[in-house]
């Protein structure tokens, strides 16, 4: 989901194949000079745009300000006003209905289809297709922002991720474990978590349990074990929150908490809260989107020499890594001039750096030269093609400042691991039913997992049925 998480966590739908990376390849055109088919011309226009997390540091704010200034130098008739932005399932619907979102806003990948069907996004088709790379998006990703009419209403913009295992290399060392050999099975995660707790007194593992983030990560655990929280038979969506793999992962969390005492004793960890605890050195491992390092640097002060490690989420029984991402969309009440300006900004802020060497270098240089430096080169799954992604990484190689050597457990498999799309129907409602179950299991040793899941599944199916 937007990782129900924070600023823009996401979600992905039929991204499984998406990230089999069969997208169209780049034709090499730069995007910095992209113009839409309905230019604003001499008309002055002002747009508000999703900016940074409210907790972003001064360096990140300066980098955004510099990019806004360079954009306005290129398009002097467009005034851009960034606003702090933090996508939350609990507030987004009210913001959308109340008209308080910026002209350019971010949504989870899987929410695109629903918002389009509800006529809540602006049609930006002609502006996007006028971009030099308008026909080069990964087809499985752009499908999430395309309506039944074939028009584009949102575009994949950033953080196309797979859920991965993040770990503290220093705590591994302190516990006598080899940080270059992170766990590859859930049994190994449990054993390492217990050893870390026993040797260091720190929590070996933590899980999100607050709001939809908790449901999102329970689903990720179930997906990795070969389960799903929703099935589709071609005509009907069926909630499967009581899937055996969901129960298996809940039991695993229960045992970490009540038998091993290695689970961080908090039931109020959302996406941002767990990042804060991790950055403070209070836990050794947790799962989240593979792109989380960016936020740890931007909002939590993590540096390259901090001791961060990234590896693939353990999988079994044909399971895979839950995928997600962020799409950029435009408010429905935007004028034509604002839509045109909005797509120009989406090109400038999110996408040009993936298609144009000069833009890529300028963006990377700006991030790397901030004080403190911002993350450059964090592994993400490609919005266009694998080849395009590898080319853009080559362009910015002189500025990459993330600990790639300590991310090999993930990067070695990122293009070959099995990827699982998020549920398509009422996904946020399903997460909302699951997170109280997570909270119950880690706060009550005698929680009845079967009953909790049975009740959650009934409520989840009701949400799916009522959304028709």
Coordinates of N, CA and C in Angstrom, one line a residue, residues 9-232:
X9 N 3.8 5.2 0.5 CA 4.0 3.9 0.5 C 3.0 3.6 -0.4
X10 N 3.0 2.6 -0.9 CA 2.2 2.1 -1.9 C 1.8 0.8 -1.9
X11 N 1.2 0.5 -3.0 CA 0.6 -0.7 -3.1 C 0.7 -1.0 -4.6
X12 N 0.6 -2.3 -4.9 CA 0.6 -2.6 -6.3 C -0.5 -3.6 -6.6
X13 N -1.0 -3.6 -7.8 CA -2.0 -4.5 -8.2 C -1.3 -5.6 -9.0
X14 N -1.7 -5.7 -10.2 CA -1.2 -6.8 -11.0 C 0.3 -6.6 -11.3
X15 N 1.0 -6.3 -10.2 CA 2.4 -5.9 -10.4 C 3.2 -7.1 -10.4
X16 N 2.7 -8.2 -10.1 CA 3.6 -9.4 -10.1 C 4.3 -9.5 -11.4
X17 N 3.6 -9.6 -12.5 CA 4.2 -9.7 -13.7 C 4.9 -8.4 -14.0
X18 N 4.3 -7.3 -13.5 CA 4.8 -6.0 -13.8 C 6.2 -6.0 -13.6
X19 N 6.6 -6.6 -12.4 CA 7.9 -6.5 -12.1 C 8.6 -7.7 -12.7
X20 N 8.0 -8.5 -13.5 CA 8.7 -9.4 -14.2 C 9.4 -8.6 -15.3
X21 N 9.1 -7.3 -15.2 CA 9.8 -6.3 -16.0 C 9.7 -6.5 -17.5
X22 N 8.5 -6.5 -18.0 CA 8.3 -6.7 -19.4 C 7.9 -5.3 -20.0
X23 N 8.2 -4.3 -19.3 CA 7.8 -3.0 -19.8 C 8.5 -2.6 -21.1
X24 N 7.9 -1.6 -21.8 CA 8.6 -1.2 -23.0 C 9.9 -0.5 -22.7
X25 N 10.9 -0.7 -23.5 CA 12.2 -0.1 -23.2 C 12.2 1.3 -23.7
X26 N 13.2 2.1 -23.1 CA 13.3 3.5 -23.4 C 13.8 3.7 -24.8
X27 N 13.3 4.8 -25.4 CA 13.8 5.1 -26.8 C 14.9 6.1 -26.7
X28 N 15.4 6.4 -25.4 CA 16.5 7.3 -25.3 C 16.2 8.8 -25.3
X29 N 14.9 9.2 -25.5 CA 14.6 10.6 -25.6 C 14.7 11.2 -24.2
X30 N 15.1 12.4 -24.1 CA 15.1 13.1 -22.8 C 13.8 13.6 -22.5
X31 N 13.5 13.8 -21.2 CA 12.1 14.3 -20.8 C 12.2 15.7 -20.3
X32 N 13.4 16.2 -20.2 CA 13.5 17.5 -19.6 C 12.8 18.6 -20.4
X33 N 12.6 18.4 -21.7 CA 11.9 19.4 -22.5 C 10.5 19.0 -22.9
X34 N 10.0 18.1 -22.2 CA 8.6 17.6 -22.5 C 7.6 18.7 -22.5
X35 N 6.8 18.7 -23.5 CA 5.7 19.7 -23.5 C 4.4 18.9 -23.7
X36 N 3.3 19.4 -23.1 CA 2.0 18.7 -23.3 C 1.3 19.3 -24.5
X37 N 0.2 18.6 -24.9 CA -0.6 19.0 -26.0 C -1.5 20.2 -25.8
X38 N -1.6 20.6 -24.5 CA -2.4 21.8 -24.2 C -1.7 22.7 -23.3
X39 N -0.6 23.3 -23.8 CA 0.3 24.2 -23.0 C -0.4 25.3 -22.4
X40 N 0.1 25.7 -21.2 CA -0.5 26.8 -20.5 C -0.3 28.1 -21.2
X41 N 0.8 28.1 -22.1 CA 1.1 29.3 -22.9 C 1.5 30.5 -22.0
X42 N 0.9 31.6 -22.3 CA 1.3 32.8 -21.5 C 0.4 32.9 -20.2
X43 N -0.5 32.0 -20.1 CA -1.4 32.1 -18.9 C -0.7 31.7 -17.6
X44 N -0.7 32.6 -16.7 CA -0.1 32.3 -15.4 C -1.0 31.4 -14.6
X45 N -0.3 30.4 -14.0 CA -1.1 29.4 -13.2 C -0.3 29.0 -12.0
X46 N -1.0 28.7 -10.9 CA -0.4 28.2 -9.7 C -0.9 26.8 -9.4
X47 N 0.0 26.0 -9.0 CA -0.4 24.6 -8.5 C 0.2 24.3 -7.2
X48 N -0.5 23.6 -6.4 CA 0.0 23.0 -5.1 C 0.4 21.6 -5.4
X49 N 1.5 21.1 -4.8 CA 2.0 19.8 -5.1 C 2.4 19.1 -3.8
X50 N 2.3 17.8 -3.8 CA 2.7 17.0 -2.6 C 4.2 17.2 -2.5
X51 N 4.6 17.5 -1.3 CA 6.0 17.8 -1.0 C 6.7 16.6 -0.3
X52 N 7.1 16.9 0.9 CA 7.9 16.0 1.7 C 7.1 15.6 3.0
X53 N 7.6 14.6 3.7 CA 7.1 14.3 5.0 C 7.1 15.4 5.9
X54 N 6.2 15.6 6.8 CA 6.3 16.7 7.8 C 7.5 16.7 8.6
X55 N 8.1 15.5 8.7 CA 9.3 15.3 9.5 C 10.6 15.5 8.7
X56 N 10.5 15.8 7.5 CA 11.7 15.9 6.6 C 12.7 17.0 7.2
X57 N 14.0 16.7 7.0 CA 15.0 17.6 7.6 C 15.3 18.8 6.6
X58 N 16.1 19.7 7.1 CA 16.3 20.9 6.3 C 17.0 20.7 5.0
X59 N 17.9 19.7 4.9 CA 18.6 19.3 3.7 C 17.6 18.9 2.6
X60 N 16.6 18.0 3.0 CA 15.6 17.6 2.0 C 14.7 18.8 1.6
X61 N 14.4 19.6 2.5 CA 13.6 20.8 2.1 C 14.3 21.7 1.2
X62 N 15.6 21.9 1.4 CA 16.4 22.7 0.5 C 16.5 22.1 -0.9
X63 N 16.6 20.8 -1.0 CA 16.7 20.1 -2.3 C 15.4 20.3 -3.0
X64 N 14.3 20.2 -2.3 CA 13.0 20.4 -3.0 C 12.9 21.9 -3.4
X65 N 13.3 22.8 -2.6 CA 13.2 24.2 -2.9 C 14.0 24.5 -4.2
X66 N 15.2 23.9 -4.3 CA 16.1 24.1 -5.4 C 15.4 23.6 -6.7
X67 N 14.8 22.4 -6.6 CA 14.1 21.9 -7.7 C 12.9 22.7 -8.2
X68 N 12.2 23.2 -7.2 CA 11.1 24.1 -7.5 C 11.6 25.4 -8.2
X69 N 12.7 25.9 -7.7 CA 13.2 27.1 -8.4 C 13.7 26.9 -9.8
X70 N 14.3 25.7 -10.0 CA 14.8 25.4 -11.4 C 13.6 25.1 -12.3
X71 N 12.6 24.5 -11.8 CA 11.3 24.3 -12.6 C 10.7 25.6 -13.0
X72 N 10.6 26.5 -12.0 CA 10.0 27.8 -12.3 C 10.8 28.7 -13.2
X73 N 12.1 28.4 -13.2 CA 13.0 29.2 -14.2 C 12.7 28.7 -15.6
X74 N 12.4 27.4 -15.7 CA 12.1 26.8 -17.0 C 10.7 27.2 -17.5
X75 N 9.7 27.2 -16.5 CA 8.3 27.5 -16.8 C 8.0 28.7 -15.9
X76 N 8.3 29.9 -16.4 CA 8.1 31.1 -15.5 C 6.7 31.5 -15.3
X77 N 5.8 30.9 -16.1 CA 4.3 31.2 -15.9 C 3.7 30.3 -14.9
X78 N 4.4 29.3 -14.4 CA 3.9 28.3 -13.4 C 4.5 28.6 -12.1
X79 N 3.6 28.8 -11.1 CA 4.1 28.9 -9.7 C 3.7 27.6 -9.0
X80 N 4.7 27.0 -8.3 CA 4.6 25.8 -7.6 C 4.7 26.0 -6.1
X81 N 3.7 25.5 -5.4 CA 3.7 25.6 -4.0 C 3.6 24.2 -3.3
X82 N 4.8 23.7 -2.8 CA 4.8 22.4 -2.2 C 4.1 22.4 -0.8
X83 N 3.4 21.3 -0.5 CA 2.8 21.2 0.8 C 3.3 19.9 1.4
X84 N 3.5 19.9 2.8 CA 3.9 18.7 3.4 C 2.8 17.6 3.1
X85 N 3.2 16.4 2.9 CA 2.3 15.3 2.5 C 2.6 14.0 3.2
X86 N 1.6 13.4 3.8 CA 1.8 12.1 4.4 C 0.6 11.3 4.2
X87 N 0.6 10.4 3.2 CA -0.6 9.6 2.9 C -0.9 8.7 4.1
X88 N -2.1 8.8 4.6 CA -2.6 7.9 5.6 C -4.0 7.4 5.3
X89 N -4.2 6.1 5.4 CA -5.6 5.6 5.1 C -6.6 6.2 5.9
X90 N -6.3 6.6 7.2 CA -7.3 7.2 8.1 C -7.7 8.6 7.8
X91 N -6.9 9.3 6.9 CA -7.3 10.7 6.6 C -7.5 11.0 5.2
X92 N -7.0 10.1 4.3 CA -7.0 10.4 2.9 C -8.4 10.6 2.3
X93 N -9.3 9.7 2.7 CA -10.7 9.8 2.1 C -11.3 11.2 2.5
X94 N -11.2 11.6 3.7 CA -11.7 12.9 4.1 C -11.1 14.1 3.4
X95 N -9.7 14.0 3.2 CA -9.0 15.0 2.4 C -9.5 15.1 1.0
X96 N -9.7 13.9 0.4 CA -10.2 13.9 -1.0 C -11.6 14.5 -1.1
X97 N -12.5 14.0 -0.2 CA -13.9 14.5 -0.2 C -13.9 16.0 0.1
X98 N -13.1 16.5 1.0 CA -13.1 17.8 1.4 C -12.4 18.8 0.5
X99 N -11.7 18.3 -0.5 CA -11.0 19.2 -1.5 C -9.8 19.8 -0.9
X100 N -9.2 19.2 0.1 CA -8.0 19.8 0.7 C -6.7 19.2 0.2
X101 N -6.7 18.3 -0.8 CA -5.5 17.8 -1.3 C -4.8 18.8 -2.3
X102 N -3.5 18.7 -2.4 CA -2.8 19.6 -3.4 C -3.2 19.1 -4.8
X103 N -3.0 20.0 -5.8 CA -3.3 19.6 -7.2 C -2.6 18.3 -7.6
X104 N -1.4 18.2 -7.2 CA -0.6 17.0 -7.5 C -0.5 16.2 -6.2
X105 N -1.1 15.0 -6.1 CA -1.0 14.3 -4.9 C -0.6 12.8 -5.1
X106 N -0.3 12.1 -4.1 CA 0.2 10.7 -4.2 C -0.8 9.7 -3.7
X107 N -0.9 8.6 -4.3 CA -1.8 7.5 -3.9 C -1.1 6.2 -4.0
X108 N -1.5 5.2 -3.2 CA -1.0 3.8 -3.4 C -1.3 3.3 -4.8
X109 N -0.5 2.5 -5.3 CA -0.6 2.0 -6.7 C -2.0 1.3 -6.8
X110 N -2.4 0.5 -5.8 CA -3.6 -0.3 -5.9 C -4.9 0.6 -5.8
X111 N -4.7 1.8 -5.3 CA -5.9 2.6 -5.1 C -6.4 3.3 -6.4
X112 N -5.5 3.2 -7.5 CA -5.8 4.0 -8.7 C -7.1 3.6 -9.3
X113 N -7.3 2.3 -9.5 CA -8.5 1.8 -10.2 C -9.8 2.2 -9.5
X114 N -9.8 2.1 -8.2 CA -11.0 2.4 -7.4 C -11.3 3.9 -7.6
X115 N -10.3 4.8 -7.4 CA -10.5 6.2 -7.5 C -10.9 6.6 -8.9
X116 N -10.4 5.9 -9.9 CA -10.8 6.2 -11.3 C -12.3 5.8 -11.5
X117 N -12.7 4.6 -11.0 CA -14.0 4.2 -11.1 C -15.0 5.1 -10.4
X118 N -14.5 5.7 -9.3 CA -15.4 6.6 -8.6 C -15.3 8.1 -9.1
X119 N -14.6 8.3 -10.2 CA -14.5 9.6 -10.9 C -14.0 10.6 -9.9
X120 N -12.9 10.2 -9.2 CA -12.3 11.1 -8.3 C -10.9 11.7 -8.7
X121 N -10.5 11.3 -9.9 CA -9.2 11.8 -10.4 C -9.4 12.5 -11.7
X122 N -8.5 13.5 -12.0 CA -8.6 14.2 -13.2 C -8.0 13.3 -14.4
X123 N -8.6 13.5 -15.6 CA -8.1 12.8 -16.8 C -6.9 13.6 -17.3
X124 N -5.7 13.0 -17.2 CA -4.5 13.7 -17.6 C -3.9 13.0 -18.8
X125 N -4.7 12.2 -19.5 CA -4.2 11.4 -20.6 C -3.4 12.1 -21.7
X126 N -4.0 13.2 -22.2 CA -3.3 13.9 -23.3 C -2.0 14.5 -22.9
X127 N -1.9 14.9 -21.7 CA -0.7 15.6 -21.2 C 0.4 14.5 -21.0
X128 N 0.0 13.4 -20.4 CA 1.0 12.3 -20.2 C 1.5 11.7 -21.5
X129 N 0.6 11.5 -22.4 CA 1.0 10.9 -23.7 C 1.8 11.8 -24.6
X130 N 1.8 13.1 -24.3 CA 2.6 14.1 -25.0 C 4.0 14.1 -24.5
X131 N 4.3 13.4 -23.4 CA 5.7 13.3 -22.9 C 6.5 12.4 -23.8
X132 N 7.8 12.7 -24.0 CA 8.6 11.8 -24.9 C 8.6 10.4 -24.5
X133 N 8.3 10.1 -23.2 CA 8.3 8.7 -22.8 C 6.9 8.2 -22.4
X134 N 5.9 8.9 -22.9 CA 4.5 8.7 -22.5 C 4.0 7.3 -22.9
X135 N 4.7 6.6 -23.8 CA 4.3 5.2 -24.1 C 5.2 4.2 -23.6
X136 N 6.1 4.5 -22.7 CA 7.2 3.6 -22.3 C 7.0 3.1 -20.9
X137 N 5.9 3.4 -20.2 CA 5.7 2.9 -18.8 C 5.6 1.4 -18.8
X138 N 6.1 0.8 -17.7 CA 5.8 -0.6 -17.5 C 4.3 -0.8 -17.6
X139 N 3.9 -1.7 -18.5 CA 2.5 -1.8 -18.9 C 1.6 -2.3 -17.7
X140 N 2.2 -3.1 -16.8 CA 1.5 -3.6 -15.7 C 1.3 -2.5 -14.6
X141 N 2.2 -1.6 -14.6 CA 2.1 -0.5 -13.6 C 1.2 0.6 -14.1
X142 N 1.3 1.0 -15.3 CA 0.5 2.1 -15.8 C -1.0 1.7 -15.9
X143 N -1.2 0.4 -15.9 CA -2.6 -0.2 -16.0 C -3.3 0.3 -14.7
X144 N -2.6 0.4 -13.6 CA -3.3 0.8 -12.3 C -3.8 2.2 -12.4
X145 N -3.3 3.0 -13.3 CA -3.7 4.4 -13.4 C -4.5 4.7 -14.7
X146 N -5.0 3.6 -15.4 CA -5.7 3.7 -16.6 C -7.1 3.3 -16.4
X147 N -8.1 4.1 -16.9 CA -9.5 3.8 -16.8 C -10.0 2.8 -17.9
X148 N -11.2 2.4 -17.8 CA -11.8 1.5 -18.8 C -11.9 2.2 -20.1
X149 N -11.8 3.6 -20.1 CA -11.9 4.3 -21.4 C -10.5 4.4 -22.1
X150 N -9.5 3.8 -21.4 CA -8.2 3.8 -22.0 C -7.4 5.1 -21.7
X151 N -8.0 6.0 -20.9 CA -7.3 7.2 -20.6 C -6.5 7.0 -19.3
X152 N -5.4 7.8 -19.2 CA -4.5 7.8 -18.1 C -5.0 8.8 -17.0
X153 N -5.2 8.4 -15.8 CA -5.6 9.3 -14.7 C -4.5 9.4 -13.6
X154 N -3.5 8.5 -13.6 CA -2.5 8.6 -12.6 C -1.3 7.8 -13.2
X155 N -0.1 8.2 -12.8 CA 1.1 7.5 -13.3 C 2.0 7.0 -12.2
X156 N 2.6 5.9 -12.4 CA 3.6 5.4 -11.4 C 4.7 6.5 -11.2
X157 N 5.0 6.8 -10.0 CA 5.9 8.0 -9.8 C 7.1 7.7 -9.0
X158 N 7.0 6.8 -8.0 CA 8.2 6.5 -7.2 C 8.0 5.3 -6.3
X159 N 9.1 4.9 -5.7 CA 9.0 3.9 -4.6 C 8.2 2.6 -5.0
X160 N 8.5 2.1 -6.2 CA 8.0 0.8 -6.6 C 8.8 -0.2 -5.9
X161 N 8.2 -0.8 -4.9 CA 9.0 -1.6 -3.9 C 8.5 -3.0 -3.8
X162 N 9.3 -3.9 -3.2 CA 8.9 -5.2 -2.8 C 9.2 -5.2 -1.3
X163 N 8.3 -5.7 -0.5 CA 8.5 -5.8 1.0 C 9.8 -6.6 1.2
X164 N 10.7 -6.1 2.1 CA 12.0 -6.8 2.3 C 12.2 -6.7 3.8
X165 N 13.3 -7.4 4.2 CA 13.7 -7.5 5.6 C 14.8 -6.5 5.9
X166 N 14.6 -5.5 6.8 CA 15.6 -4.5 7.2 C 16.2 -5.0 8.5
X167 N 17.6 -4.8 8.6 CA 18.2 -5.3 9.8 C 19.4 -4.4 10.2
X168 N 19.6 -4.4 11.5 CA 20.7 -3.6 12.1 C 21.9 -4.5 12.2
X169 N 22.9 -4.2 11.4 CA 24.1 -5.0 11.3 C 24.9 -5.0 12.6
X170 N 24.9 -3.8 13.3 CA 25.6 -3.7 14.5 C 25.1 -4.7 15.6
X171 N 23.7 -4.7 15.7 CA 23.1 -5.7 16.7 C 23.4 -7.1 16.3
X172 N 23.5 -7.4 15.0 CA 23.9 -8.8 14.6 C 25.3 -9.1 15.1
X173 N 26.2 -8.1 14.9 CA 27.6 -8.3 15.4 C 27.7 -8.5 16.9
X174 N 26.9 -7.6 17.6 CA 27.0 -7.6 19.1 C 26.4 -9.0 19.6
X175 N 25.6 -9.6 18.9 CA 25.0 -10.9 19.3 C 25.8 -12.1 18.8
X176 N 26.9 -11.8 18.1 CA 27.8 -12.9 17.6 C 27.3 -13.5 16.3
X177 N 26.4 -12.8 15.6 CA 25.9 -13.2 14.3 C 26.7 -12.5 13.2
X178 N 26.7 -13.1 12.0 CA 27.4 -12.6 10.9 C 26.4 -11.7 10.1
X179 N 26.7 -10.4 10.1 CA 25.7 -9.5 9.4 C 25.7 -9.7 7.8
X180 N 26.8 -10.3 7.3 CA 26.9 -10.6 5.9 C 26.1 -11.9 5.5
X181 N 25.6 -12.5 6.5 CA 24.7 -13.7 6.3 C 23.4 -13.6 7.0
X182 N 22.6 -12.7 6.6 CA 21.3 -12.5 7.2 C 20.4 -13.7 7.0
X183 N 19.3 -13.8 7.8 CA 18.5 -15.0 7.8 C 17.7 -15.1 6.4
X184 N 17.5 -16.3 6.0 CA 16.8 -16.5 4.7 C 15.5 -17.3 4.9
X185 N 15.2 -17.7 6.1 CA 13.9 -18.4 6.4 C 13.3 -17.7 7.6
X186 N 12.0 -17.9 7.8 CA 11.4 -17.3 9.0 C 11.9 -18.0 10.3
X187 N 12.2 -19.3 10.2 CA 12.8 -20.0 11.4 C 14.1 -19.3 11.8
X188 N 14.9 -19.0 10.8 CA 16.2 -18.3 11.0 C 16.0 -16.9 11.6
X189 N 15.0 -16.2 11.1 CA 14.7 -14.9 11.6 C 14.4 -15.0 13.1
X190 N 13.5 -16.0 13.4 CA 13.2 -16.2 14.9 C 14.4 -16.6 15.7
X191 N 15.2 -17.4 15.2 CA 16.4 -17.8 16.0 C 17.4 -16.7 16.2
X192 N 17.6 -15.9 15.1 CA 18.5 -14.7 15.2 C 17.9 -13.7 16.2
X193 N 16.6 -13.5 16.1 CA 15.9 -12.5 16.9 C 16.1 -12.9 18.4
X194 N 15.9 -14.1 18.7 CA 16.1 -14.6 20.1 C 17.5 -14.4 20.6
X195 N 18.5 -14.8 19.7 CA 19.9 -14.6 20.1 C 20.2 -13.2 20.3
X196 N 19.7 -12.3 19.5 CA 20.0 -10.9 19.6 C 19.4 -10.3 20.9
X197 N 18.2 -10.7 21.2 CA 17.6 -10.3 22.5 C 18.3 -10.8 23.7
X198 N 18.7 -12.1 23.6 CA 19.4 -12.7 24.8 C 20.7 -12.1 25.0
X199 N 21.4 -11.8 23.9 CA 22.8 -11.3 24.0 C 22.9 -9.8 24.3
X200 N 21.9 -9.1 23.7 CA 22.1 -7.6 23.8 C 21.0 -6.9 24.6
X201 N 19.9 -7.6 24.9 CA 18.8 -7.0 25.6 C 17.9 -6.2 24.7
X202 N 18.2 -6.1 23.4 CA 17.4 -5.3 22.5 C 16.4 -6.3 21.8
X203 N 15.3 -5.7 21.3 CA 14.3 -6.5 20.6 C 14.9 -7.1 19.4
X204 N 14.7 -8.4 19.1 CA 15.3 -9.0 17.9 C 14.4 -8.7 16.7
X205 N 13.1 -8.4 16.9 CA 12.2 -8.2 15.8 C 11.1 -7.3 16.3
X206 N 10.4 -6.6 15.3 CA 9.3 -5.8 15.6 C 8.3 -5.8 14.5
X207 N 7.1 -5.6 14.7 CA 6.1 -5.6 13.7 C 5.2 -4.4 13.8
X208 N 4.8 -3.9 12.7 CA 3.8 -2.8 12.6 C 2.4 -3.4 13.1
X209 N 1.7 -2.6 13.9 CA 0.4 -3.1 14.4 C -0.6 -2.0 14.4
X210 N -0.1 -0.8 14.2 CA -1.0 0.4 14.3 C -1.7 0.7 12.9
X211 N -3.0 0.9 12.9 CA -3.8 1.2 11.7 C -3.5 0.2 10.6
X212 N -3.8 0.7 9.4 CA -3.7 -0.3 8.3 C -2.3 -0.8 8.0
X213 N -1.2 -0.1 8.6 CA 0.1 -0.6 8.4 C 0.3 -2.0 9.0
X214 N -0.4 -2.2 10.1 CA -0.3 -3.6 10.7 C -0.9 -4.6 9.9
X215 N -2.0 -4.3 9.2 CA -2.7 -5.3 8.3 C -1.8 -5.5 7.1
X216 N -1.2 -4.4 6.6 CA -0.3 -4.5 5.4 C 0.8 -5.5 5.7
X217 N 1.5 -5.4 6.8 CA 2.6 -6.2 7.1 C 2.2 -7.6 7.4
X218 N 1.0 -7.8 8.0 CA 0.6 -9.2 8.2 C 0.3 -9.8 6.9
X219 N -0.3 -9.1 6.0 CA -0.5 -9.6 4.6 C 0.8 -10.0 3.9
X220 N 1.8 -9.1 4.1 CA 3.1 -9.4 3.5 C 3.7 -10.7 4.1
X221 N 3.5 -10.9 5.4 CA 4.0 -12.1 6.0 C 3.3 -13.3 5.4
X222 N 2.0 -13.2 5.3 CA 1.2 -14.3 4.7 C 1.6 -14.6 3.3
X223 N 1.8 -13.5 2.5 CA 2.2 -13.7 1.1 C 3.5 -14.4 1.0
X224 N 4.4 -14.1 1.9 CA 5.7 -14.7 1.8 C 5.7 -16.2 2.1
X225 N 4.6 -16.6 2.8 CA 4.4 -18.0 3.2 C 3.5 -18.8 2.2
X226 N 3.1 -18.1 1.1 CA 2.3 -18.8 0.1 C 0.8 -18.5 0.2
X227 N 0.4 -17.6 1.1 CA -1.0 -17.3 1.2 C -1.4 -15.9 0.6
X228 N -2.7 -15.7 0.6 CA -3.2 -14.4 0.1 C -4.4 -14.0 1.0
X229 N -4.7 -12.8 1.0 CA -5.9 -12.3 1.8 C -7.1 -12.0 1.0
X230 N -7.0 -12.3 -0.3 CA -8.2 -12.2 -1.2 C -8.0 -13.0 -2.5
X231 N -9.1 -13.6 -2.9 CA -9.0 -14.3 -4.2 C -10.1 -13.8 -5.2
X232 N -9.8 -14.0 -6.5 CA -10.7 -13.5 -7.5 C -10.8 -14.7 -8.5

